[in-house]
Amino acid sequence: MQRGQFSSRFGFLMAAAGSAVGLGNIWSFPTNTAESGGGAFVAVYLILTFLLAYPALMAELTIGRHTQSNVVGALDKLANGTASRIAARTVGLGGVITAAMILSFYAIVAGWMLSYLFVPVAQITGLTGVEAWLTSGSPDNPGNWWFFTAIFSALTMLIIMKGIENGIEKWSSRLMPSLLTLLVVLIIYVMTQPGAMTGLQVYLVPNIADINTDLLLNALGQSFFSLSLGVGTMLVYGSYLSKQENLPKLGASLALIDVGIAFTAGLLIIPALFVAQAAGTEIYNEAGSLIAGPDLILQVLPSLFDSMGSIGMIVAFAFFALMSIAALTSSISMLEVPVSYLIEQRGMTRVRATQVAGSLILALSSLIVFNFGALFGLVVDTATVWLQPLLGVGLCIFVGWIWHRNSLIESIAEGAPEVRNSLFMKIWPTYVKFFCPALILLVLAQTVNLF
Ligand code: TRP
């Protein structure tokens, strides 16, 4: 069977950056920063991305491009004995299931973005009843949450059904430039408003006293989530990449784009919070810390937009369009993990595989929506705090211990012979073998208070 491939380096970069840049960058990075010590969090996050996430990203891209397979097939090809074959199944299927879990809650949050996108439309057309309905969702009244989750899931499925070049690549190449434009325009606007400079200061000046183990774990989770690591997303995108490409360089560009956009989004969100404060909105909670999470995005910012008069409607529309686009180019990369598995390991057509995976995941989303209090936080934490880093360790072990070192180096040097003598080649193979798994486990162990 003919496998799909990205048609150009630009196409791959847009798709992979589209996967990496998502609600993780524009929503959770700035709100995590607001919650845990401003500049200190930013500093730790940048260090962990460089020390742990980039090497793990390279592990995924290399495995993918070498094996030209979905995550289960790829690890199976690397395995060379019974034990490693069992490990391949465990990590591979673990990745497929975790990708599905992540998409199941991600689609709910993306649904919120979609519903708020229509608020200014309803305001302009004077549909007051619709406007009230759009923002009426809550754990006790999840009807509209479910509706928009289903719409968002359908959009994700429509793109994935079209395949690599006509679906993922085409839409990412269209949407990513729009995302960047919206982000820049919004920042310029917010920066000219009163209060913005106070926000900038909180965002950028680190307070070293804020650094603690919670912050460390938070920053690690954030960094793995933001680069879409552990579940085989980057692995499968790497598998659609031509053997001509220089992997270490592409991986580095990707990591830089990802942290660059997260950092830039912080320049929008945190100053916007303080602009809201200057306009009379409460931005600190009772405990005295900055309001974060859904309350920040769905209450503080909308009340800021409302206070801006009619231009506020345009700003609100641009902001939620930005969020929806970011979410969509990420969700397609999550769905591609189970879909590529069903196509290659279970012999389904792409359309069938998308229908099967998409509807199972929507069923899981529905379960979460209707049992929000009990399930949402649980699924988020299990998938992102635990499974993602653990599977990341598994992938590093495959590259470091199971894959033969010479063959690994040959595979990376393909398409980029100059890499053979680079600093990357001297350090990275040993680094993913020992330090990466050890450091990730060390950070995880901190949470369970083993030390
Ligand atoms: N990286 C995306 C974000 O920052 C989310 C994402 C896409 C993801 N694919 C993933 C997260 C795979 C974990 C695993 O929003």
Tab-separated table of C-alpha atoms and ligand atoms in Angstrom:
chain	number	residue	atom	x	y	z
A	1	MET	CA	0.000	0.000	0.000
A	2	GLN	CA	1.214	3.498	-0.876
A	3	ARG	CA	1.887	5.574	2.254
A	4	GLY	CA	1.212	9.281	2.260
A	5	GLN	CA	4.030	11.808	2.522
A	6	PHE	CA	4.394	15.521	3.129
A	7	SER	CA	5.079	17.235	-0.185
A	8	SER	CA	7.683	19.678	1.100
A	9	ARG	CA	9.754	20.689	4.108
A	10	PHE	CA	7.480	23.707	4.542
A	11	GLY	CA	4.458	21.411	4.578
A	12	PHE	CA	6.006	19.219	7.247
A	13	LEU	CA	6.995	22.227	9.346
A	14	MET	CA	3.509	23.722	9.165
A	15	ALA	CA	1.910	20.393	10.080
A	16	ALA	CA	4.322	19.616	12.913
A	17	ALA	CA	4.223	23.194	14.197
A	18	GLY	CA	0.439	23.013	13.883
A	19	SER	CA	0.493	19.959	16.117
A	20	ALA	CA	2.831	21.506	18.645
A	21	VAL	CA	1.225	24.942	18.749
A	22	GLY	CA	-2.166	24.544	20.344
A	23	LEU	CA	-4.196	25.290	23.424
A	24	GLY	CA	-1.089	24.154	25.293
A	25	ASN	CA	0.747	27.231	24.046
A	26	ILE	CA	-1.953	29.846	24.018
A	27	TRP	CA	-4.055	28.715	26.941
A	28	SER	CA	-2.106	26.572	29.373
A	29	PHE	CA	1.373	28.053	29.034
A	30	PRO	CA	0.270	31.608	29.911
A	31	THR	CA	-2.166	30.466	32.607
A	32	ASN	CA	0.412	28.118	34.148
A	33	THR	CA	2.794	31.041	34.132
A	34	ALA	CA	0.239	33.287	35.801
A	35	GLU	CA	-0.449	30.649	38.434
A	36	SER	CA	3.083	29.641	39.253
A	37	GLY	CA	5.373	32.535	39.633
A	38	GLY	CA	5.555	34.396	36.326
A	39	GLY	CA	9.107	34.676	35.055
A	40	ALA	CA	10.400	31.786	37.191
A	41	PHE	CA	8.084	29.373	35.421
A	42	VAL	CA	9.103	30.730	32.035
A	43	ALA	CA	12.781	30.204	32.828
A	44	VAL	CA	12.333	26.612	34.075
A	45	TYR	CA	10.121	25.785	31.114
A	46	LEU	CA	12.713	26.972	28.610
A	47	ILE	CA	15.463	24.955	30.305
A	48	LEU	CA	13.384	21.750	30.458
A	49	THR	CA	12.331	22.099	26.829
A	50	PHE	CA	15.945	22.270	25.802
A	51	LEU	CA	17.222	19.543	28.164
A	52	LEU	CA	14.422	16.984	27.951
A	53	ALA	CA	11.773	17.734	25.377
A	54	TYR	CA	14.027	18.407	22.394
A	55	PRO	CA	15.978	15.133	22.813
A	56	ALA	CA	12.705	13.225	23.236
A	57	LEU	CA	11.293	14.931	20.146
A	58	MET	CA	14.343	13.802	18.193
A	59	ALA	CA	13.769	10.234	19.414
A	60	GLU	CA	10.248	10.278	17.974
A	61	LEU	CA	11.162	11.915	14.674
A	62	THR	CA	14.072	9.511	14.131
A	63	ILE	CA	12.067	6.367	14.885
A	64	GLY	CA	9.272	7.557	12.638
A	65	ARG	CA	11.362	8.480	9.657
A	66	HIS	CA	13.455	5.330	9.903
A	67	THR	CA	10.594	2.850	10.163
A	68	GLN	CA	8.008	4.716	8.042
A	69	SER	CA	5.269	3.328	10.273
A	70	ASN	CA	2.616	4.213	12.812
A	71	VAL	CA	3.706	4.060	16.464
A	72	VAL	CA	2.881	0.370	17.060
A	73	GLY	CA	4.372	-0.826	13.767
A	74	ALA	CA	7.436	1.356	14.234
A	75	LEU	CA	8.389	0.012	17.642
A	76	ASP	CA	7.659	-3.514	16.455
A	77	LYS	CA	10.135	-3.058	13.604
A	78	LEU	CA	12.831	-1.947	16.034
A	79	ALA	CA	12.203	-4.837	18.448
A	80	ASN	CA	14.582	-7.789	18.189
A	81	GLY	CA	13.407	-10.337	20.749
A	82	THR	CA	10.414	-11.438	22.773
A	83	ALA	CA	10.925	-8.961	25.585
A	84	SER	CA	11.393	-5.984	23.313
A	85	ARG	CA	8.429	-7.085	21.221
A	86	ILE	CA	6.216	-7.018	24.300
A	87	ALA	CA	7.659	-3.632	25.215
A	88	ALA	CA	6.918	-2.411	21.678
A	89	ARG	CA	3.271	-3.435	21.980
A	90	THR	CA	2.913	-1.887	25.416
A	91	VAL	CA	4.472	1.448	24.568
A	92	GLY	CA	2.876	1.545	21.099
A	93	LEU	CA	-0.653	0.757	22.216
A	94	GLY	CA	-0.115	2.913	25.287
A	95	GLY	CA	0.611	5.783	22.901
A	96	VAL	CA	-2.503	5.119	20.809
A	97	ILE	CA	-4.713	5.016	23.899
A	98	THR	CA	-3.122	8.093	25.468
A	99	ALA	CA	-3.501	10.054	22.225
A	100	ALA	CA	-7.190	9.123	22.259
A	101	MET	CA	-7.539	10.176	25.906
A	102	ILE	CA	-5.877	13.506	25.235
A	103	LEU	CA	-8.078	14.198	22.227
A	104	SER	CA	-11.167	13.300	24.250
A	105	PHE	CA	-10.654	16.173	26.709
A	106	TYR	CA	-8.990	18.481	24.199
A	107	ALA	CA	-12.083	18.409	21.990
A	108	ILE	CA	-14.204	19.586	24.928
A	109	VAL	CA	-11.999	22.611	25.584
A	110	ALA	CA	-11.831	23.292	21.845
A	111	GLY	CA	-15.640	23.179	21.826
A	112	TRP	CA	-15.690	26.003	24.389
A	113	MET	CA	-13.507	28.045	22.029
A	114	LEU	CA	-15.906	27.401	19.153
A	115	SER	CA	-18.959	28.398	21.167
A	116	TYR	CA	-17.320	31.666	22.291
A	117	LEU	CA	-16.304	32.336	18.691
A	118	PHE	CA	-19.989	32.665	17.861
A	119	VAL	CA	-20.774	35.080	20.715
A	120	PRO	CA	-19.715	38.263	18.842
A	121	VAL	CA	-21.589	36.967	15.771
A	122	ALA	CA	-24.749	36.613	17.851
A	123	GLN	CA	-24.177	40.063	19.365
A	124	ILE	CA	-23.802	41.749	15.987
A	125	THR	CA	-26.883	40.056	14.578
A	126	GLY	CA	-28.849	40.838	17.740
A	127	LEU	CA	-29.668	37.214	18.554
A	128	THR	CA	-29.750	37.680	22.322
A	129	GLY	CA	-31.267	34.282	23.026
A	130	VAL	CA	-28.539	32.542	21.047
A	131	GLU	CA	-25.871	34.597	22.778
A	132	ALA	CA	-27.140	33.520	26.182
A	133	TRP	CA	-27.249	29.886	25.086
A	134	LEU	CA	-23.689	29.988	23.724
A	135	THR	CA	-22.236	30.808	27.127
A	136	SER	CA	-24.676	28.770	29.184
A	137	GLY	CA	-22.709	25.506	29.389
A	138	SER	CA	-21.683	24.224	32.808
A	139	PRO	CA	-21.050	20.855	34.484
A	140	ASP	CA	-24.748	20.802	35.459
A	141	ASN	CA	-25.928	21.981	32.081
A	142	PRO	CA	-23.569	20.387	29.580
A	143	GLY	CA	-25.870	20.358	26.543
A	144	ASN	CA	-24.087	23.054	24.595
A	145	TRP	CA	-20.687	21.731	25.657
A	146	TRP	CA	-21.575	18.423	24.072
A	147	PHE	CA	-22.902	20.087	20.925
A	148	PHE	CA	-19.702	22.032	20.254
A	149	THR	CA	-17.484	19.079	21.187
A	150	ALA	CA	-19.303	17.077	18.519
A	151	ILE	CA	-18.881	19.846	15.924
A	152	PHE	CA	-15.205	20.161	16.680
A	153	SER	CA	-14.713	16.378	16.487
A	154	ALA	CA	-16.470	16.320	13.135
A	155	LEU	CA	-14.137	19.028	11.767
A	156	THR	CA	-11.119	17.054	12.968
A	157	MET	CA	-12.412	13.902	11.299
A	158	LEU	CA	-13.144	15.669	8.006
A	159	ILE	CA	-9.532	16.819	7.697
A	160	ILE	CA	-8.015	13.471	8.702
A	161	MET	CA	-10.177	11.597	6.203
A	162	LYS	CA	-8.459	13.545	3.415
A	163	GLY	CA	-5.074	12.099	4.304
A	164	ILE	CA	-1.602	13.552	4.681
A	165	GLU	CA	-1.085	15.901	1.763
A	166	ASN	CA	-4.665	16.958	1.073
A	167	GLY	CA	-5.795	16.986	4.674
A	168	ILE	CA	-3.145	17.563	7.319
A	169	GLU	CA	-0.627	19.447	5.183
A	170	LYS	CA	-3.098	21.562	3.248
A	171	TRP	CA	-5.043	22.727	6.278
A	172	SER	CA	-2.015	23.300	8.481
A	173	SER	CA	-0.375	25.404	5.750
A	174	ARG	CA	-3.508	27.518	5.502
A	175	LEU	CA	-4.266	27.847	9.183
A	176	MET	CA	-0.842	28.386	10.727
A	177	PRO	CA	-0.078	31.671	8.937
A	178	SER	CA	-3.535	32.983	9.927
A	179	LEU	CA	-2.822	31.995	13.511
A	180	LEU	CA	0.417	33.934	13.557
A	181	THR	CA	-1.211	37.008	12.022
A	182	LEU	CA	-4.058	36.998	14.548
A	183	LEU	CA	-1.619	36.603	17.415
A	184	VAL	CA	0.549	39.531	16.327
A	185	VAL	CA	-2.410	41.840	15.665
A	186	LEU	CA	-3.917	41.049	19.068
A	187	ILE	CA	-0.635	41.674	20.886
A	188	ILE	CA	-0.170	45.044	19.206
A	189	TYR	CA	-3.682	46.033	20.203
A	190	VAL	CA	-3.394	44.885	23.837
A	191	MET	CA	0.012	46.525	24.295
A	192	THR	CA	-1.478	49.931	23.545
A	193	GLN	CA	-4.072	49.594	26.341
A	194	PRO	CA	-3.619	50.933	29.881
A	195	GLY	CA	-2.302	48.323	32.317
A	196	ALA	CA	-0.392	46.261	29.753
A	197	MET	CA	3.035	47.223	31.052
A	198	THR	CA	2.305	45.987	34.586
A	199	GLY	CA	1.392	42.640	33.046
A	200	LEU	CA	4.574	42.552	31.038
A	201	GLN	CA	6.579	42.982	34.196
A	202	VAL	CA	4.815	40.160	36.043
A	203	TYR	CA	5.358	37.936	33.020
A	204	LEU	CA	9.014	38.601	32.452
A	205	VAL	CA	10.699	39.237	35.787
A	206	PRO	CA	11.490	35.908	37.459
A	207	ASN	CA	11.246	35.532	41.199
A	208	ILE	CA	13.693	32.729	42.062
A	209	ALA	CA	11.894	32.050	45.352
A	210	ASP	CA	8.955	30.737	43.305
A	211	ILE	CA	10.902	27.709	42.011
A	212	ASN	CA	9.800	24.491	43.773
A	213	THR	CA	9.123	20.865	42.850
A	214	ASP	CA	5.522	21.530	41.880
A	215	LEU	CA	6.666	24.130	39.454
A	216	LEU	CA	9.259	21.717	38.059
A	217	LEU	CA	6.736	18.977	37.414
A	218	ASN	CA	4.276	21.419	35.996
A	219	ALA	CA	6.873	22.819	33.627
A	220	LEU	CA	7.918	19.324	32.499
A	221	GLY	CA	4.326	18.302	31.802
A	222	GLN	CA	3.750	21.570	29.993
A	223	SER	CA	6.828	21.105	27.864
A	224	PHE	CA	5.945	17.505	26.859
A	225	PHE	CA	2.346	18.446	26.164
A	226	SER	CA	3.346	21.425	24.116
A	227	LEU	CA	5.668	19.440	21.857
A	228	SER	CA	3.012	16.698	21.499
A	229	LEU	CA	5.432	14.098	22.903
A	230	GLY	CA	5.137	10.540	24.155
A	231	VAL	CA	2.098	9.312	22.289
A	232	GLY	CA	3.554	8.896	18.803
A	233	THR	CA	2.223	12.066	17.194
A	234	MET	CA	5.648	13.351	16.233
A	235	LEU	CA	6.696	9.812	15.411
A	236	VAL	CA	3.939	9.403	12.862
A	237	TYR	CA	4.491	12.892	11.395
A	238	GLY	CA	8.196	11.987	11.112
A	239	SER	CA	7.179	8.843	9.249
A	240	TYR	CA	5.655	10.965	6.483
A	241	LEU	CA	8.923	12.851	6.075
A	242	SER	CA	11.299	12.336	3.175
A	243	LYS	CA	14.695	10.732	3.790
A	244	GLN	CA	16.315	13.821	2.306
A	245	GLU	CA	15.681	16.003	5.328
A	246	ASN	CA	18.127	17.029	8.045
A	247	LEU	CA	16.354	15.775	11.166
A	248	PRO	CA	18.288	17.490	13.976
A	249	LYS	CA	17.797	20.829	12.263
A	250	LEU	CA	14.100	20.306	11.546
A	251	GLY	CA	13.552	19.171	15.132
A	252	ALA	CA	15.352	22.238	16.444
A	253	SER	CA	13.276	24.579	14.267
A	254	LEU	CA	10.157	22.880	15.524
A	255	ALA	CA	11.118	23.239	19.187
A	256	LEU	CA	12.023	26.887	18.619
A	257	ILE	CA	8.733	27.652	16.873
A	258	ASP	CA	6.865	25.954	19.694
A	259	VAL	CA	8.538	27.790	22.582
A	260	GLY	CA	8.571	30.973	20.502
A	261	ILE	CA	4.806	30.932	20.065
A	262	ALA	CA	4.151	29.916	23.678
A	263	PHE	CA	6.319	32.805	24.826
A	264	THR	CA	4.621	35.187	22.395
A	265	ALA	CA	1.171	34.068	23.539
A	266	GLY	CA	2.232	34.994	27.066
A	267	LEU	CA	2.857	38.512	25.772
A	268	LEU	CA	-0.812	38.585	24.863
A	269	ILE	CA	-2.552	36.836	27.740
A	270	ILE	CA	-0.747	38.163	30.828
A	271	PRO	CA	-0.784	41.829	29.762
A	272	ALA	CA	-4.457	41.351	28.750
A	273	LEU	CA	-5.179	40.264	32.331
A	274	PHE	CA	-3.767	43.510	33.674
A	275	VAL	CA	-5.564	45.545	31.039
A	276	ALA	CA	-8.733	43.899	32.333
A	277	GLN	CA	-7.738	44.927	35.838
A	278	ALA	CA	-7.215	48.520	34.744
A	279	ALA	CA	-10.684	48.361	33.209
A	280	GLY	CA	-12.155	47.302	36.544
A	281	THR	CA	-12.254	43.495	36.427
A	282	GLU	CA	-11.083	41.476	39.426
A	283	ILE	CA	-8.056	39.395	38.360
A	284	TYR	CA	-6.983	37.921	41.690
A	285	ASN	CA	-8.907	35.120	43.403
A	286	GLU	CA	-9.642	34.926	47.144
A	287	ALA	CA	-6.343	33.196	47.805
A	288	GLY	CA	-4.587	36.201	46.337
A	289	SER	CA	-3.176	34.523	43.220
A	290	LEU	CA	-3.925	35.429	39.634
A	291	ILE	CA	-7.087	33.920	38.206
A	292	ALA	CA	-6.076	31.128	35.836
A	293	GLY	CA	-7.565	28.300	33.781
A	294	PRO	CA	-11.092	28.463	32.353
A	295	ASP	CA	-12.034	31.470	34.474
A	296	LEU	CA	-9.269	33.491	32.885
A	297	ILE	CA	-10.127	32.573	29.309
A	298	LEU	CA	-13.909	32.358	29.588
A	299	GLN	CA	-14.661	35.128	32.105
A	300	VAL	CA	-11.875	37.629	32.634
A	301	LEU	CA	-11.009	38.031	28.951
A	302	PRO	CA	-14.621	38.172	27.709
A	303	SER	CA	-15.413	40.816	30.321
A	304	LEU	CA	-12.427	42.771	29.015
A	305	PHE	CA	-13.752	42.457	25.453
A	306	ASP	CA	-17.180	43.633	26.620
A	307	SER	CA	-15.669	46.726	28.199
A	308	MET	CA	-14.102	47.719	24.878
A	309	GLY	CA	-17.365	48.575	23.172
A	310	SER	CA	-17.902	47.622	19.554
A	311	ILE	CA	-14.236	47.026	18.745
A	312	GLY	CA	-14.366	44.460	21.551
A	313	MET	CA	-16.543	42.238	19.385
A	314	ILE	CA	-13.891	42.151	16.679
A	315	VAL	CA	-11.162	41.524	19.235
A	316	ALA	CA	-13.226	38.723	20.814
A	317	PHE	CA	-13.830	37.124	17.439
A	318	ALA	CA	-10.127	37.318	16.528
A	319	PHE	CA	-9.137	35.878	19.886
A	320	PHE	CA	-11.454	32.864	19.775
A	321	ALA	CA	-10.634	32.286	16.100
A	322	LEU	CA	-6.985	32.130	17.129
A	323	MET	CA	-7.836	29.588	19.835
A	324	SER	CA	-10.018	27.456	17.564
A	325	ILE	CA	-7.397	27.323	14.809
A	326	ALA	CA	-4.661	26.422	17.265
A	327	ALA	CA	-6.844	23.623	18.633
A	328	LEU	CA	-7.781	22.213	15.247
A	329	THR	CA	-4.260	21.831	13.833
A	330	SER	CA	-3.356	20.031	17.084
A	331	SER	CA	-6.367	17.766	17.293
A	332	ILE	CA	-5.800	16.418	13.780
A	333	SER	CA	-2.331	15.293	14.845
A	334	MET	CA	-3.803	13.424	17.817
A	335	LEU	CA	-6.414	11.663	15.710
A	336	GLU	CA	-3.758	10.634	13.172
A	337	VAL	CA	-2.133	8.405	15.832
A	338	PRO	CA	-5.015	5.893	16.193
A	339	VAL	CA	-6.012	6.330	12.546
A	340	SER	CA	-2.557	5.411	11.201
A	341	TYR	CA	-2.550	2.450	13.589
A	342	LEU	CA	-5.927	1.189	12.352
A	343	ILE	CA	-4.896	1.623	8.705
A	344	GLU	CA	-1.517	-0.060	8.905
A	345	GLN	CA	-1.968	-2.657	11.637
A	346	ARG	CA	-5.655	-3.449	11.220
A	347	GLY	CA	-6.019	-3.110	7.461
A	348	MET	CA	-8.782	-0.482	7.430
A	349	THR	CA	-9.236	2.197	4.789
A	350	ARG	CA	-8.495	5.768	5.899
A	351	VAL	CA	-12.164	6.735	5.851
A	352	ARG	CA	-13.206	3.694	7.889
A	353	ALA	CA	-10.333	4.133	10.342
A	354	THR	CA	-11.263	7.791	10.864
A	355	GLN	CA	-14.901	6.907	11.478
A	356	VAL	CA	-14.024	4.174	13.955
A	357	ALA	CA	-11.385	6.127	15.914
A	358	GLY	CA	-13.298	9.405	15.709
A	359	SER	CA	-16.551	8.008	17.026
A	360	LEU	CA	-14.914	6.034	19.837
A	361	ILE	CA	-13.125	9.193	20.948
A	362	LEU	CA	-16.328	11.249	20.712
A	363	ALA	CA	-18.017	8.624	22.882
A	364	LEU	CA	-15.258	9.080	25.454
A	365	SER	CA	-15.602	12.885	25.243
A	366	SER	CA	-19.348	12.511	25.828
A	367	LEU	CA	-18.755	10.383	28.883
A	368	ILE	CA	-16.462	13.088	30.245
A	369	VAL	CA	-18.833	15.961	29.377
A	370	PHE	CA	-21.723	14.340	31.209
A	371	ASN	CA	-19.586	13.385	34.232
A	372	PHE	CA	-17.444	16.458	34.143
A	373	GLY	CA	-16.653	16.877	37.816
A	374	ALA	CA	-15.598	13.276	38.290
A	375	LEU	CA	-13.759	12.634	35.033
A	376	PHE	CA	-12.297	15.739	33.409
A	377	GLY	CA	-9.426	16.452	35.805
A	378	LEU	CA	-8.768	12.761	36.233
A	379	VAL	CA	-8.343	12.112	32.508
A	380	VAL	CA	-6.237	15.248	32.013
A	381	ASP	CA	-3.857	14.363	34.833
A	382	THR	CA	-3.579	10.675	34.052
A	383	ALA	CA	-2.763	11.352	30.424
A	384	THR	CA	-0.554	14.414	30.671
A	385	VAL	CA	1.165	14.255	34.052
A	386	TRP	CA	1.806	10.497	34.075
A	387	LEU	CA	1.339	8.638	30.813
A	388	GLN	CA	2.996	11.159	28.493
A	389	PRO	CA	6.334	11.391	30.355
A	390	LEU	CA	6.349	7.622	31.060
A	391	LEU	CA	5.772	6.773	27.409
A	392	GLY	CA	8.468	9.347	26.587
A	393	VAL	CA	10.858	7.312	28.737
A	394	GLY	CA	9.780	4.200	26.812
A	395	LEU	CA	10.560	5.826	23.472
A	396	CYS	CA	13.976	7.039	24.668
A	397	ILE	CA	14.719	3.478	25.802
A	398	PHE	CA	13.830	2.124	22.375
A	399	VAL	CA	16.216	4.550	20.716
A	400	GLY	CA	18.985	4.240	23.298
A	401	TRP	CA	18.932	0.557	24.194
A	402	ILE	CA	17.100	-1.462	21.562
A	403	TRP	CA	18.040	0.258	18.335
A	404	HIS	CA	21.601	-0.561	17.302
A	405	ARG	CA	23.717	2.558	17.675
A	406	ASN	CA	25.397	2.373	14.252
A	407	SER	CA	22.127	1.889	12.463
A	408	LEU	CA	20.677	4.811	14.449
A	409	ILE	CA	23.502	7.102	13.356
A	410	GLU	CA	23.234	5.949	9.738
A	411	SER	CA	19.537	6.650	9.772
A	412	ILE	CA	19.931	10.222	11.034
A	413	ALA	CA	22.837	10.910	8.672
A	414	GLU	CA	20.721	9.896	5.706
A	415	GLY	CA	19.803	13.105	3.921
A	416	ALA	CA	22.256	15.054	6.058
A	417	PRO	CA	25.745	13.491	5.965
A	418	GLU	CA	27.212	16.545	7.670
A	419	VAL	CA	25.361	15.556	10.855
A	420	ARG	CA	27.809	12.683	11.317
A	421	ASN	CA	30.487	14.977	12.769
A	422	SER	CA	28.207	17.389	14.557
A	423	LEU	CA	28.006	18.094	18.256
A	424	PHE	CA	24.488	16.663	18.152
A	425	MET	CA	25.757	13.245	17.082
A	426	LYS	CA	28.462	13.226	19.737
A	427	ILE	CA	26.100	13.946	22.576
A	428	TRP	CA	22.571	12.918	21.717
A	429	PRO	CA	22.794	9.083	21.360
A	430	THR	CA	24.332	8.734	24.820
A	431	TYR	CA	22.091	11.429	26.198
A	432	VAL	CA	18.808	9.721	25.226
A	433	LYS	CA	20.175	6.436	26.457
A	434	PHE	CA	21.006	7.488	30.025
A	435	PHE	CA	20.156	11.047	30.953
A	436	CYS	CA	16.783	11.546	29.356
A	437	PRO	CA	15.056	8.552	30.955
A	438	ALA	CA	16.790	9.158	34.274
A	439	LEU	CA	15.930	12.848	34.406
A	440	ILE	CA	12.300	12.333	33.400
A	441	LEU	CA	11.883	9.617	36.025
A	442	LEU	CA	13.553	11.822	38.608
A	443	VAL	CA	11.133	14.663	37.970
A	444	LEU	CA	8.185	12.233	38.102
A	445	ALA	CA	9.449	10.673	41.306
A	446	GLN	CA	9.317	14.105	42.917
A	447	THR	CA	5.533	14.104	42.688
A	448	VAL	CA	5.075	10.845	44.477
A	449	ASN	CA	7.524	12.113	47.066
A	450	LEU	CA	9.911	9.210	46.691
A	451	PHE	CA	12.728	11.506	47.702
B	1	TRP	N1	0.839	20.212	21.532
B	1	TRP	C1	-0.524	20.573	21.474
B	1	TRP	C2	-0.767	21.800	22.333
B	1	TRP	O1	0.148	22.410	22.801
B	1	TRP	C3	-1.441	19.460	21.892
B	1	TRP	C4	-1.120	18.151	21.279
B	1	TRP	C5	-1.211	17.788	19.980
B	1	TRP	C6	-0.707	17.004	21.963
B	1	TRP	N2	-0.851	16.477	19.813
B	1	TRP	C7	-0.552	15.973	21.017
B	1	TRP	C8	-0.470	16.787	23.286
B	1	TRP	C9	-0.127	14.732	21.405
B	1	TRP	C10	-0.038	15.535	23.679
B	1	TRP	C11	0.140	14.534	22.743
B	1	TRP	O2	-1.878	22.185	22.543
